[in-house]
């Protein structure tokens, strides 16, 4: 039993996420480590692009509605944390795919 995940819920969730990513990679024809590393590189670029677009949109909203600054800053923080977390999990799943299946 782990103290930070006593019932194994996060481990099960990560396992399901990995299996889904693995199946998607296989169905997409990603069969070599180089192709998988290319997917990781593209995901990093995509994450940066989403963060940039999201922050620009929220900055524009802050300029238009300055009284909403606490809400937009909260949304910006949430956006950055969510995208970085999702991207890191995806990269971890792809690295695991490279180690275990390729």
Coordinates of N, CA, C and O in Angstrom, one line a residue:
X1 N 0.8 -1.2 0.0 CA 0.0 0.0 0.0 C 0.9 1.2 0.0 O 1.8 1.4 0.8
X2 N 0.6 2.2 -0.9 CA 1.3 3.4 -1.0 C 0.6 4.5 -0.2 O -0.6 4.6 -0.3
X3 N 1.3 5.3 0.4 CA 0.7 6.4 1.2 C 0.1 7.5 0.4 O -1.0 8.0 0.7
X4 N 0.6 7.8 -0.8 CA 0.1 8.8 -1.6 C -1.0 8.3 -2.6 O -1.7 9.1 -3.2
X5 N -1.2 7.0 -2.7 CA -2.3 6.4 -3.5 C -2.7 5.1 -2.8 O -2.5 4.0 -3.3
X6 N -3.3 5.2 -1.6 CA -3.6 4.0 -0.9 C -4.5 3.0 -1.5 O -4.4 1.8 -1.3
X7 N -5.4 3.4 -2.4 CA -6.3 2.4 -3.0 C -5.9 2.1 -4.5 O -6.6 1.4 -5.2
X8 N -4.8 2.7 -4.9 CA -4.3 2.4 -6.3 C -5.1 3.0 -7.4 O -5.0 2.6 -8.5
X9 N -5.9 4.0 -7.1 CA -6.8 4.6 -8.1 C -5.9 5.3 -9.2 O -6.2 5.2 -10.4
X10 N -4.9 6.1 -8.8 CA -4.1 6.8 -9.7 C -3.3 5.8 -10.6 O -3.1 6.0 -11.8
X11 N -2.8 4.8 -10.0 CA -2.0 3.8 -10.7 C -2.9 3.1 -11.8 O -2.5 2.9 -12.9
X12 N -4.2 2.8 -11.5 CA -5.1 2.2 -12.4 C -5.4 3.2 -13.5 O -5.5 2.9 -14.7
X13 N -5.6 4.5 -13.1 CA -5.9 5.5 -14.1 C -4.7 5.7 -15.1 O -4.9 5.8 -16.3
X14 N -3.5 5.7 -14.6 CA -2.3 5.8 -15.4 C -2.1 4.6 -16.3 O -1.7 4.7 -17.5
X15 N -2.5 3.4 -15.8 CA -2.4 2.2 -16.6 C -3.4 2.3 -17.8 O -3.0 1.9 -18.9
X16 N -4.6 2.7 -17.5 CA -5.6 2.8 -18.6 C -5.1 3.9 -19.6 O -5.3 3.7 -20.8
X17 N -4.6 5.0 -19.1 CA -4.1 6.0 -20.0 C -2.9 5.5 -20.9 O -2.9 5.7 -22.1
X18 N -2.0 4.7 -20.3 CA -0.9 4.1 -21.1 C -1.5 3.1 -22.1 O -1.0 3.2 -23.3
X19 N -2.4 2.3 -21.7 CA -3.0 1.3 -22.7 C -3.7 2.0 -23.8 O -3.5 1.6 -25.0
X20 N -4.4 3.1 -23.5 CA -5.0 3.8 -24.6 C -4.0 4.4 -25.5 O -4.1 4.4 -26.8
X21 N -2.9 5.0 -24.9 CA -1.9 5.6 -25.8 C -1.2 4.6 -26.6 O -0.9 4.8 -27.8
X22 N -0.9 3.4 -26.0 CA -0.2 2.3 -26.7 C -1.0 1.9 -27.9 O -0.5 1.7 -29.0
X23 N -2.3 1.7 -27.7 CA -3.2 1.2 -28.8 C -3.3 2.3 -29.9 O -3.2 1.9 -31.1
X24 N -3.3 3.5 -29.5 CA -3.3 4.6 -30.5 C -2.0 4.6 -31.3 O -2.1 4.8 -32.5
X25 N -0.9 4.5 -30.6 CA 0.4 4.5 -31.3 C 0.5 3.3 -32.3 O 0.9 3.5 -33.4
X26 N 0.0 2.1 -31.8 CA 0.0 1.0 -32.7 C -0.8 1.2 -33.9 O -0.5 0.9 -35.1
X27 N -2.1 1.7 -33.7 CA -3.0 1.9 -34.8 C -2.5 3.0 -35.7 O -2.9 3.0 -36.9
X28 N -1.7 3.9 -35.2 CA -1.2 5.0 -36.1 C 0.0 4.6 -36.8 O 0.5 5.4 -37.6
X29 N 0.6 3.4 -36.6 CA 1.7 3.0 -37.3 C 3.0 3.5 -36.7 O 4.0 3.5 -37.4
X30 N 3.1 3.8 -35.5 CA 4.3 4.3 -34.8 C 5.0 3.0 -34.4 O 4.6 2.4 -33.3
X31 N 6.0 2.5 -35.1 CA 6.6 1.2 -34.8 C 8.1 1.3 -34.6 O 8.7 0.3 -34.3
X32 N 8.7 2.5 -34.6 CA 10.1 2.6 -34.3 C 10.3 3.7 -33.2 O 9.5 4.6 -33.0
X33 N 11.4 3.6 -32.4 CA 11.6 4.6 -31.4 C 11.8 6.0 -32.0 O 11.3 6.9 -31.3
X34 N 12.4 6.1 -33.2 CA 12.5 7.4 -33.8 C 11.2 8.1 -34.0 O 11.0 9.3 -33.8
X35 N 10.2 7.3 -34.5 CA 8.9 7.8 -34.7 C 8.2 8.2 -33.4 O 7.5 9.3 -33.4
X36 N 8.4 7.5 -32.4 CA 7.8 7.8 -31.1 C 8.4 9.0 -30.5 O 7.7 9.9 -29.9
X37 N 9.8 9.2 -30.7 CA 10.4 10.4 -30.2 C 9.9 11.6 -31.0 O 9.8 12.7 -30.4
X38 N 9.6 11.5 -32.2 CA 9.1 12.5 -33.0 C 7.7 13.0 -32.5 O 7.4 14.1 -32.4
X39 N 6.9 12.0 -32.1 CA 5.6 12.3 -31.5 C 5.8 13.1 -30.2 O 5.1 14.1 -29.9
X40 N 6.8 12.8 -29.4 CA 7.1 13.5 -28.2 C 7.5 14.9 -28.5 O 7.0 15.9 -27.9
X41 N 8.3 15.1 -29.5 CA 8.8 16.4 -29.9 C 7.6 17.3 -30.4 O 7.4 18.4 -30.0
X42 N 6.7 16.7 -31.2 CA 5.5 17.4 -31.6 C 4.6 17.8 -30.5 O 4.0 18.8 -30.5
X43 N 4.5 16.9 -29.5 CA 3.6 17.2 -28.4 C 4.1 18.3 -27.6 O 3.3 19.1 -27.1
X44 N 5.4 18.5 -27.4 CA 6.0 19.6 -26.7 C 5.7 20.9 -27.5 O 5.3 21.9 -26.8
X45 N 5.8 20.9 -28.8 CA 5.5 22.1 -29.6 C 4.1 22.4 -29.5 O 3.7 23.6 -29.4
X46 N 3.2 21.4 -29.5 CA 1.8 21.6 -29.5 C 1.4 22.2 -28.1 O 0.6 23.1 -28.0
X47 N 2.0 21.7 -27.0 CA 1.7 22.2 -25.7 C 2.1 23.7 -25.6 O 1.3 24.5 -25.0
X48 N 3.2 24.0 -26.1 CA 3.7 25.4 -26.1 C 2.7 26.3 -26.9 O 2.4 27.4 -26.4
X49 N 2.3 25.8 -28.0 CA 1.4 26.6 -28.8 C 0.0 26.8 -28.1 O -0.5 27.9 -28.1
X50 N -0.5 25.8 -27.5 CA -1.8 25.9 -26.7 C -1.6 26.9 -25.6 O -2.5 27.7 -25.3
X51 N -0.5 26.8 -24.9 CA -0.3 27.7 -23.7 C -0.2 29.2 -24.2 O -0.8 30.1 -23.7
X52 N 0.5 29.4 -25.3 CA 0.6 30.7 -25.9 C -0.7 31.3 -26.3 O -1.0 32.4 -26.0
X53 N -1.5 30.5 -27.0 CA -2.8 31.0 -27.5 C -3.7 31.2 -26.3 O -4.4 32.3 -26.3
X54 N -3.7 30.3 -25.4 CA -4.6 30.5 -24.2 C -4.2 31.7 -23.4 O -5.1 32.5 -23.0
X55 N -2.9 31.9 -23.1 CA -2.5 33.1 -22.3 C -2.8 34.4 -23.1 O -3.1 35.4 -22.5
X56 N -2.6 34.4 -24.4 CA -2.8 35.6 -25.2 C -4.3 35.9 -25.1 O -4.7 37.1 -25.0
X57 N -5.2 34.9 -25.2 CA -6.6 35.1 -25.2 C -7.0 35.7 -23.8 O -7.8 36.6 -23.7
X58 N -6.5 35.1 -22.7 CA -6.8 35.5 -21.4 C -6.2 36.9 -21.1 O -6.8 37.7 -20.4
X59 N -5.1 37.2 -21.7 CA -4.5 38.6 -21.5 C -5.4 39.6 -22.2 O -5.7 40.7 -21.7
X60 N -5.9 39.3 -23.4 CA -6.8 40.2 -24.1 C -8.1 40.4 -23.3 O -8.6 41.5 -23.2
X61 N -8.6 39.3 -22.7 CA -9.8 39.4 -21.9 C -9.5 40.3 -20.7 O -10.4 41.1 -20.3
X62 N -8.3 40.2 -20.1 CA -8.0 41.0 -19.0 C -7.9 42.5 -19.4 O -8.3 43.4 -18.6
X63 N -7.4 42.8 -20.6 CA -7.4 44.2 -21.0 C -8.8 44.7 -21.3 O -9.1 45.9 -20.9
X64 N -9.6 43.9 -21.8 CA -11.0 44.3 -22.2 C -11.8 44.4 -20.9 O -12.6 45.4 -20.7
X65 N -11.7 43.5 -20.0 CA -12.4 43.5 -18.7 C -11.5 43.5 -17.5 O -11.3 42.4 -16.9
X66 N -10.9 44.6 -17.2 CA -9.9 44.6 -16.1 C -10.4 44.2 -14.7 O -9.7 43.6 -13.9
X67 N -11.7 44.3 -14.5 CA -12.3 43.9 -13.2 C -12.3 42.3 -13.1 O -12.4 41.8 -12.0
X68 N -12.2 41.7 -14.2 CA -12.2 40.2 -14.2 C -10.8 39.6 -14.0 O -10.6 38.4 -14.2
X69 N -9.8 40.4 -13.7 CA -8.4 40.0 -13.6 C -8.2 38.8 -12.7 O -7.5 37.8 -13.0
X70 N -8.8 38.7 -11.5 CA -8.6 37.6 -10.6 C -9.1 36.3 -11.3 O -8.5 35.2 -11.2
X71 N -10.2 36.4 -12.0 CA -10.8 35.2 -12.7 C -9.9 34.8 -13.8 O -9.5 33.6 -14.0
X72 N -9.4 35.7 -14.6 CA -8.6 35.4 -15.8 C -7.2 34.9 -15.3 O -6.7 34.0 -16.0
X73 N -6.7 35.4 -14.3 CA -5.4 34.9 -13.8 C -5.5 33.5 -13.2 O -4.7 32.6 -13.4
X74 N -6.7 33.2 -12.6 CA -6.9 31.9 -12.1 C -7.1 30.9 -13.3 O -6.6 29.8 -13.2
X75 N -7.8 31.3 -14.3 CA -8.0 30.5 -15.5 C -6.6 30.2 -16.2 O -6.3 29.1 -16.7
X76 N -5.8 31.3 -16.2 CA -4.5 31.1 -16.8 C -3.6 30.1 -16.1 O -3.0 29.3 -16.7
X77 N -3.6 30.2 -14.8 CA -2.9 29.3 -13.9 C -3.4 27.8 -14.2 O -2.6 26.9 -14.3
X78 N -4.7 27.7 -14.1 CA -5.3 26.4 -14.4 C -4.9 25.8 -15.8 O -4.6 24.7 -15.9
X79 N -5.0 26.7 -16.8 CA -4.7 26.3 -18.1 C -3.2 25.8 -18.2 O -3.0 24.7 -18.8
X80 N -2.3 26.5 -17.7 CA -0.9 26.1 -17.7 C -0.7 24.8 -17.0 O 0.0 23.9 -17.5
X81 N -1.2 24.7 -15.8 CA -1.0 23.5 -15.0 C -1.6 22.3 -15.8 O -1.0 21.2 -15.8
X82 N -2.8 22.4 -16.3 CA -3.5 21.3 -17.0 C -2.7 20.9 -18.2 O -2.5 19.7 -18.4
X83 N -2.3 21.8 -19.0 CA -1.6 21.5 -20.3 C -0.2 20.8 -20.0 O 0.1 19.8 -20.6
X84 N 0.5 21.4 -19.0 CA 1.8 20.8 -18.7 C 1.6 19.4 -18.1 O 2.4 18.5 -18.5
X85 N 0.7 19.2 -17.2 CA 0.4 17.9 -16.6 C 0.0 16.9 -17.7 O 0.6 15.8 -17.7
X86 N -0.9 17.3 -18.6 CA -1.3 16.4 -19.6 C -0.2 16.0 -20.6 O 0.0 14.9 -21.0
X87 N 0.6 17.0 -20.9 CA 1.8 16.8 -21.8 C 2.8 15.9 -21.1 O 3.3 15.0 -21.8
X88 N 3.1 16.1 -19.9 CA 4.1 15.3 -19.2 C 3.6 13.8 -19.1 O 4.4 12.9 -19.3
X89 N 2.3 13.6 -18.8 CA 1.8 12.3 -18.7 C 1.9 11.6 -20.1 O 2.2 10.4 -20.2
X90 N 1.5 12.3 -21.1 CA 1.6 11.7 -22.5 C 3.0 11.4 -22.8 O 3.3 10.3 -23.4
X91 N 4.0 12.2 -22.5 CA 5.4 11.9 -22.8 C 5.8 10.7 -22.0 O 6.6 9.9 -22.5
X92 N 5.4 10.6 -20.7 CA 5.8 9.5 -19.9 C 5.2 8.2 -20.5 O 5.9 7.1 -20.5
X93 N 4.0 8.2 -21.0 CA 3.4 7.0 -21.6 C 4.1 6.6 -22.9 O 4.3 5.5 -23.1
X94 N 4.5 7.6 -23.7 CA 5.2 7.3 -24.9 C 6.6 6.7 -24.6 O 7.0 5.8 -25.2
X95 N 7.3 7.3 -23.6 CA 8.6 6.7 -23.2 C 8.4 5.3 -22.7 O 9.3 4.4 -23.0
X96 N 7.4 5.0 -22.0 CA 7.1 3.7 -21.5 C 6.8 2.8 -22.7 O 7.3 1.6 -22.7
X97 N 6.1 3.3 -23.7 CA 5.8 2.5 -24.9 C 7.2 2.2 -25.6 O 7.4 1.0 -26.1
X98 N 8.1 3.1 -25.7 CA 9.4 2.9 -26.3 C 10.1 1.8 -25.5 O 10.7 0.9 -26.1
X99 N 10.1 1.9 -24.2 CA 10.9 1.0 -23.4 C 10.3 -0.4 -23.4 O 11.1 -1.4 -23.5
X100 N 9.0 -0.5 -23.4 CA 8.4 -1.9 -23.2 C 8.0 -2.5 -24.5 O 8.1 -3.8 -24.6
X101 N 7.6 -1.8 -25.5 CA 7.1 -2.4 -26.8 C 8.0 -2.2 -28.0 O 7.7 -2.9 -29.0
X102 N 8.9 -1.3 -28.0 CA 9.7 -1.1 -29.2 C 11.1 -1.6 -29.0 O 11.7 -1.8 -28.1

